mmCIF file of C-alpha atoms in Angstrom:
data_model
loop_
_atom_site.group_PDB
_atom_site.id
_atom_site.type_symbol
_atom_site.label_atom_id
_atom_site.label_comp_id
_atom_site.label_asym_id
_atom_site.label_seq_id
_atom_site.Cartn_x
_atom_site.Cartn_y
_atom_site.Cartn_z
ATOM 1 C CA MET A 1 -0.198 -0.115 0.060
ATOM 2 C CA ILE A 2 1.364 3.688 -1.004
ATOM 3 C CA LEU A 3 0.145 7.178 0.046
ATOM 4 C CA SER A 4 0.956 9.945 -1.658
ATOM 5 C CA ALA A 5 0.168 13.276 -1.100
ATOM 6 C CA ALA A 6 0.769 16.095 -3.814
ATOM 7 C CA THR A 7 3.103 18.454 -1.265
ATOM 8 C CA HIS A 8 4.005 18.895 2.558
ATOM 9 C CA ARG A 9 1.432 19.297 5.542
ATOM 10 C CA SER A 10 -1.517 17.185 3.329
ATOM 11 C CA GLY A 11 -2.448 14.976 6.177
ATOM 12 C CA SER A 12 -0.584 12.321 4.880
ATOM 13 C CA THR A 13 0.328 11.472 8.592
ATOM 14 C CA LEU A 14 -3.335 11.622 10.030
ATOM 15 C CA VAL A 15 -4.019 9.082 6.980
ATOM 16 C CA GLN A 16 -1.209 6.845 8.005
ATOM 17 C CA ARG A 17 -2.190 6.364 11.165
ATOM 18 C CA ILE A 18 -5.239 5.403 10.273
ATOM 19 C CA LEU A 19 -3.996 2.804 7.581
ATOM 20 C CA ASN A 20 -2.163 2.161 10.838
ATOM 21 C CA ALA A 21 -5.526 1.322 13.237
ATOM 22 C CA ARG A 22 -5.440 -2.254 12.271
ATOM 23 C CA PRO A 23 -2.687 -4.060 13.673
ATOM 24 C CA GLN A 24 -1.796 -6.303 10.862
ATOM 25 C CA THR A 25 -1.073 -3.173 8.750
ATOM 26 C CA LEU A 26 2.491 -1.471 8.817
ATOM 27 C CA ILE A 27 2.879 2.064 6.866
ATOM 28 C CA TRP A 28 6.147 3.175 6.985
ATOM 29 C CA GLY A 29 6.756 6.769 7.054
ATOM 30 C CA GLU A 30 9.108 9.208 4.083
ATOM 31 C CA HIS A 31 11.804 8.220 2.440
ATOM 32 C CA LEU A 32 13.118 11.617 1.108
ATOM 33 C CA GLY A 33 11.715 11.019 -2.405
ATOM 34 C CA VAL A 34 14.855 8.625 -3.036
ATOM 35 C CA LEU A 35 13.104 7.482 -6.215
ATOM 36 C CA SER A 36 13.481 10.911 -7.736
ATOM 37 C CA GLN A 37 17.448 9.459 -7.956
ATOM 38 C CA PHE A 38 16.101 6.245 -9.438
ATOM 39 C CA HIS A 39 14.345 7.614 -11.792
ATOM 40 C CA ALA A 40 17.393 10.129 -12.311
ATOM 41 C CA ILE A 41 19.219 7.002 -12.971
ATOM 42 C CA TYR A 42 16.876 5.593 -15.375
ATOM 43 C CA LYS A 43 16.524 8.975 -17.665
ATOM 44 C CA LYS A 44 20.911 8.799 -17.917
ATOM 45 C CA VAL A 45 20.981 5.046 -18.552
ATOM 46 C CA GLN A 46 18.422 5.590 -21.271
ATOM 47 C CA LEU A 47 20.029 8.581 -22.503
ATOM 48 C CA LEU A 48 23.163 6.534 -23.066
ATOM 49 C CA SER A 49 21.261 3.601 -24.879
ATOM 50 C CA GLU A 50 19.964 5.888 -27.095
ATOM 51 C CA LYS A 51 23.439 7.354 -28.063
ATOM 52 C CA GLY A 52 24.959 4.326 -27.825
ATOM 53 C CA LYS A 53 22.405 2.325 -30.560
ATOM 54 C CA SER A 54 24.208 1.838 -33.011
ATOM 55 C CA SER A 55 27.148 1.168 -31.580
ATOM 56 C CA ARG A 56 25.170 -1.667 -29.579
ATOM 57 C CA LYS A 57 23.749 -3.140 -32.822
ATOM 58 C CA ALA A 58 27.444 -3.144 -34.764
ATOM 59 C CA TYR A 59 29.776 -4.780 -31.650
ATOM 60 C CA PHE A 60 26.616 -7.992 -31.617
ATOM 61 C CA GLN A 61 26.503 -8.396 -35.130
ATOM 62 C CA SER A 62 30.012 -8.822 -35.815
ATOM 63 C CA GLY A 63 30.339 -11.244 -33.678
ATOM 64 C CA GLU A 64 31.268 -9.382 -30.395
ATOM 65 C CA ASN A 65 34.323 -7.702 -32.458
ATOM 66 C CA PRO A 66 36.655 -5.623 -29.923
ATOM 67 C CA ASN A 67 37.934 -3.163 -32.656
ATOM 68 C CA GLN A 68 35.537 -0.697 -32.833
ATOM 69 C CA TRP A 69 34.037 2.068 -31.150
ATOM 70 C CA LEU A 70 32.227 0.646 -27.934
ATOM 71 C CA ALA A 71 32.506 3.937 -25.182
ATOM 72 C CA LEU A 72 28.542 4.278 -25.454
ATOM 73 C CA MET A 73 27.262 0.549 -25.479
ATOM 74 C CA THR A 74 24.758 0.213 -23.084
ATOM 75 C CA PRO A 75 21.693 -2.186 -22.887
ATOM 76 C CA SER A 76 18.563 -1.696 -24.823
ATOM 77 C CA PRO A 77 15.911 1.083 -23.481
ATOM 78 C CA GLU A 78 13.466 -2.171 -22.906
ATOM 79 C CA TYR A 79 15.883 -3.885 -21.135
ATOM 80 C CA ILE A 80 17.461 -0.466 -18.968
ATOM 81 C CA GLU A 81 13.337 -0.444 -17.761
ATOM 82 C CA GLN A 82 13.013 -3.483 -16.735
ATOM 83 C CA ALA A 83 16.758 -3.641 -14.945
ATOM 84 C CA THR A 84 14.940 -0.259 -13.338
ATOM 85 C CA ILE A 85 11.825 -2.298 -11.964
ATOM 86 C CA GLU A 86 13.973 -4.601 -10.674
ATOM 87 C CA SER A 87 16.019 -2.582 -9.022
ATOM 88 C CA VAL A 88 13.142 0.174 -7.260
ATOM 89 C CA ARG A 89 11.621 -3.643 -5.845
ATOM 90 C CA THR A 90 14.295 -4.958 -4.640
ATOM 91 C CA PHE A 91 15.256 -1.464 -3.371
ATOM 92 C CA LEU A 92 12.064 -1.079 -1.211
ATOM 93 C CA ASP A 93 11.641 -4.358 -0.551
ATOM 94 C CA GLN A 94 14.617 -4.777 1.290
ATOM 95 C CA LEU A 95 14.139 -1.231 3.076
ATOM 96 C CA TYR A 96 10.462 -2.347 4.938
ATOM 97 C CA GLN A 97 11.544 -6.375 5.265
ATOM 98 C CA GLN A 98 12.667 -5.377 9.247
ATOM 99 C CA ASN A 99 9.316 -5.358 11.498
ATOM 100 C CA LYS A 100 7.750 -7.305 8.369
ATOM 101 C CA GLU A 101 6.554 -10.013 10.538
ATOM 102 C CA GLY A 102 2.698 -9.919 11.689
ATOM 103 C CA HIS A 103 2.039 -7.888 9.578
ATOM 104 C CA ASP A 104 0.286 -9.049 5.670
ATOM 105 C CA ILE A 105 0.250 -5.486 4.424
ATOM 106 C CA ILE A 106 3.175 -3.279 4.153
ATOM 107 C CA GLY A 107 3.488 0.239 2.689
ATOM 108 C CA PHE A 108 4.847 3.548 3.102
ATOM 109 C CA LYS A 109 4.069 7.375 2.988
ATOM 110 C CA GLU A 110 5.352 10.203 1.077
ATOM 111 C CA VAL A 111 4.973 13.518 0.333
ATOM 112 C CA ARG A 112 7.154 14.408 -2.382
ATOM 113 C CA TYR A 113 6.428 12.199 -5.968
ATOM 114 C CA GLY A 114 4.508 12.791 -8.972
ATOM 115 C CA ALA A 115 3.639 10.512 -12.506
ATOM 116 C CA LYS A 116 7.652 9.950 -12.886
ATOM 117 C CA GLU A 117 7.981 8.300 -9.250
ATOM 118 C CA LEU A 118 4.460 6.981 -9.264
ATOM 119 C CA THR A 119 5.249 5.357 -12.824
ATOM 120 C CA ILE A 120 7.533 3.115 -12.146
ATOM 121 C CA LEU A 121 5.507 1.908 -8.459
ATOM 122 C CA GLN A 122 2.918 1.322 -10.741
ATOM 123 C CA LYS A 123 4.996 -0.736 -12.397
ATOM 124 C CA CYS A 124 6.873 -2.158 -9.595
ATOM 125 C CA TYR A 125 3.874 -3.263 -7.706
ATOM 126 C CA PRO A 126 0.563 -3.410 -9.838
ATOM 127 C CA GLU A 127 -1.841 -4.542 -7.326
ATOM 128 C CA ALA A 128 -0.792 -2.289 -4.619
ATOM 129 C CA LYS A 129 -2.877 0.441 -3.607
ATOM 130 C CA LEU A 130 -2.391 3.775 -3.964
ATOM 131 C CA LEU A 131 -3.503 6.925 -2.340
ATOM 132 C CA LEU A 132 -3.310 9.935 -3.838
ATOM 133 C CA LEU A 133 -3.583 12.609 -1.129
ATOM 134 C CA VAL A 134 -4.530 16.490 -1.775
ATOM 135 C CA ARG A 135 -5.170 19.537 0.504
ATOM 136 C CA ASN A 136 -6.178 22.438 -0.182
ATOM 137 C CA PRO A 137 -2.532 24.455 -1.726
ATOM 138 C CA LEU A 138 -4.184 27.809 0.271
ATOM 139 C CA LYS A 139 -3.903 25.910 3.536
ATOM 140 C CA ALA A 140 -1.147 23.664 3.144
ATOM 141 C CA TRP A 141 1.291 26.230 2.503
ATOM 142 C CA GLU A 142 0.307 28.656 5.208
ATOM 143 C CA SER A 143 0.570 25.408 7.381
ATOM 144 C CA TYR A 144 4.016 25.041 5.923
ATOM 145 C CA PRO A 145 7.276 26.102 8.599
ATOM 146 C CA LYS A 146 9.749 28.096 6.784
ATOM 147 C CA SER A 147 12.499 26.469 9.130
ATOM 148 C CA TRP A 148 12.016 23.162 6.556
ATOM 149 C CA GLY A 149 13.222 24.777 3.923
ATOM 150 C CA GLU A 150 12.200 21.941 1.723
ATOM 151 C CA TYR A 151 10.434 25.045 -1.127
ATOM 152 C CA SER A 152 12.202 27.831 -1.404
ATOM 153 C CA SER A 153 8.538 30.137 -2.305
ATOM 154 C CA ALA A 154 4.607 29.996 -2.435
ATOM 155 C CA LEU A 155 5.699 29.479 -6.162
ATOM 156 C CA GLN A 156 7.762 26.390 -6.391
ATOM 157 C CA PHE A 157 5.193 24.670 -3.758
ATOM 158 C CA ALA A 158 2.448 25.543 -6.153
ATOM 159 C CA ARG A 159 4.127 24.112 -8.649
ATOM 160 C CA GLN A 160 4.597 21.281 -6.900
ATOM 161 C CA TRP A 161 0.811 20.797 -5.881
ATOM 162 C CA ASN A 162 -0.005 21.474 -9.571
ATOM 163 C CA ASN A 163 1.695 19.107 -11.396
ATOM 164 C CA ASN A 164 1.346 16.629 -8.542
ATOM 165 C CA VAL A 165 -2.727 16.945 -8.603
ATOM 166 C CA LYS A 166 -3.248 17.075 -12.436
ATOM 167 C CA ASP A 167 -1.133 13.597 -12.578
ATOM 168 C CA TYR A 168 -2.888 11.937 -9.160
ATOM 169 C CA LEU A 169 -6.290 12.965 -11.106
ATOM 170 C CA ALA A 170 -5.000 11.516 -14.317
ATOM 171 C CA ILE A 171 -3.839 8.182 -12.231
ATOM 172 C CA ALA A 172 -6.975 7.718 -10.360
ATOM 173 C CA ARG A 173 -8.921 7.864 -13.685
ATOM 174 C CA SER A 174 -7.021 5.336 -15.123
ATOM 175 C CA ASN A 175 -5.876 3.018 -12.710
ATOM 176 C CA PRO A 176 -8.262 1.123 -11.084
ATOM 177 C CA GLN A 177 -6.047 0.690 -7.529
ATOM 178 C CA ALA A 178 -5.689 4.385 -7.211
ATOM 179 C CA VAL A 179 -7.858 5.827 -4.843
ATOM 180 C CA PHE A 180 -7.824 9.713 -4.838
ATOM 181 C CA ILE A 181 -8.594 10.862 -1.277
ATOM 182 C CA GLN A 182 -9.394 15.004 -0.235
ATOM 183 C CA TYR A 183 -7.820 16.140 2.998
ATOM 184 C CA GLU A 184 -11.004 18.621 3.587
ATOM 185 C CA LYS A 185 -13.331 15.518 3.045
ATOM 186 C CA LEU A 186 -11.448 13.356 5.365
ATOM 187 C CA ILE A 187 -11.511 15.820 8.224
ATOM 188 C CA ALA A 188 -15.103 16.762 7.720
ATOM 189 C CA LYS A 189 -16.460 13.073 7.759
ATOM 190 C CA ASP A 190 -17.671 12.962 4.393
ATOM 191 C CA ALA A 191 -19.485 9.484 4.094
ATOM 192 C CA ALA A 192 -17.914 8.689 0.503
ATOM 193 C CA THR A 193 -14.644 9.444 1.798
ATOM 194 C CA VAL A 194 -15.152 7.329 5.334
ATOM 195 C CA ASP A 195 -16.569 4.360 3.538
ATOM 196 C CA ARG A 196 -14.256 3.841 1.696
ATOM 197 C CA LEU A 197 -11.135 4.409 3.948
ATOM 198 C CA ILE A 198 -12.835 2.148 6.573
ATOM 199 C CA GLU A 199 -12.979 -0.344 3.417
ATOM 200 C CA LEU A 200 -9.032 0.134 2.511
ATOM 201 C CA ALA A 201 -7.602 0.299 5.904
ATOM 202 C CA GLN A 202 -10.083 -2.833 6.774
ATOM 203 C CA ILE A 203 -10.780 -0.927 9.696
ATOM 204 C CA THR A 204 -14.435 0.337 11.572
ATOM 205 C CA LYS A 205 -15.536 3.357 11.769
ATOM 206 C CA GLU A 206 -14.868 3.787 15.077
ATOM 207 C CA GLU A 207 -11.093 3.192 14.767
ATOM 208 C CA LEU A 208 -11.096 5.563 12.580
ATOM 209 C CA ASN A 209 -12.470 8.114 14.754
ATOM 210 C CA GLY A 210 -10.819 6.858 17.442
ATOM 211 C CA VAL A 211 -7.576 8.381 15.256
ATOM 212 C CA LEU A 212 -9.823 11.150 14.095
ATOM 213 C CA ALA A 213 -10.932 12.322 17.263
ATOM 214 C CA GLN A 214 -6.579 11.795 18.527
ATOM 215 C CA LYS A 215 -4.693 14.999 17.627
ATOM 216 C CA ILE A 216 -0.799 14.344 17.868
ATOM 217 C CA ARG A 217 0.467 17.734 18.452
ATOM 218 C CA GLY A 218 3.841 18.255 16.795
ATOM 219 C CA SER A 219 5.897 21.814 16.602
ATOM 220 C CA VAL A 220 4.578 23.079 13.564
ATOM 221 C CA ARG A 221 3.320 26.700 13.572
ATOM 222 C CA LYS A 222 1.072 28.015 10.704
ATOM 223 C CA LYS A 223 2.719 30.921 9.468
ATOM 224 C CA THR A 224 1.133 33.826 8.171
ATOM 225 C CA ILE A 225 0.108 34.078 4.265
ATOM 226 C CA THR A 226 0.230 37.222 2.590
ATOM 227 C CA PRO A 227 -1.944 38.218 0.153
ATOM 228 C CA LYS A 228 1.139 38.325 -2.607
ATOM 229 C CA GLN A 229 1.677 34.272 -1.765
ATOM 230 C CA ALA A 230 -1.776 33.362 -1.797
ATOM 231 C CA ALA A 231 -2.402 35.646 -5.262
ATOM 232 C CA VAL A 232 0.669 32.974 -6.845
ATOM 233 C CA ILE A 233 -0.861 30.095 -5.172
ATOM 234 C CA ARG A 234 -4.600 30.982 -6.534
ATOM 235 C CA ARG A 235 -2.996 31.839 -10.786
ATOM 236 C CA VAL A 236 -0.657 28.510 -10.576
ATOM 237 C CA CYS A 237 -3.623 26.359 -8.550
ATOM 238 C CA ARG A 238 -6.603 27.791 -10.307
ATOM 239 C CA ARG A 239 -7.345 25.089 -12.370
ATOM 240 C CA ASN A 240 -7.486 22.346 -10.419
ATOM 241 C CA MET A 241 -8.005 23.951 -7.065
ATOM 242 C CA ARG A 242 -11.623 24.328 -9.628
ATOM 243 C CA VAL A 243 -11.979 21.670 -10.544
ATOM 244 C CA LEU A 244 -11.365 20.008 -6.225
ATOM 245 C CA GLY A 245 -14.187 22.742 -5.028
ATOM 246 C CA TYR A 246 -11.420 25.084 -3.397
ATOM 247 C CA LEU A 247 -12.328 27.716 -5.728
#
């Protein structure tokens, strides 16, 4: 089970806690977006594969004659894609092997992934449930502490939100294993949202309400969102905010 939030401060920890209310479920926390590095490696090797296409073809058609240009010879694009999928699957399977005993559902949450990373994950685990979580970007940005420093500006934050939400909506339409969740509907105990999450988490409504009732207070403090920042977020995210009822 994979829980992906469009940005920080979208309620992913709350949903993680709801999923973990079932004793046999273990949803781990964030891993700082490491799959983005796997995707970057994949793109680099794919580039070499395309550049070395003629060398690869000539070498193997010549009976592996070493007396030719071989510097960029790299396995085929199809092979590289499969190798990347196997590498990511092996990495995640080993990473989350600890404390696996007694749990029949294993997963993690992340707050940084868009289409590139989620596509790899879907290919690694085609049967995995994929929860796609979104929150009003104005509220998420207001709740994001300056001290965390992952976003340099409201503009960067808005672009991530908008790009990821666009990806999430497309994935939710095309992948029957994907479930789109709005944080506000969960907090408001929207019947359809609650019923879907109860089904996914395999818990009772009482167990879900027990998690919602227990607020975990950390050191996060809301900042004041300036009119300029709000205007930037509305401008960049306007279309998807309207689709989701935030405007």
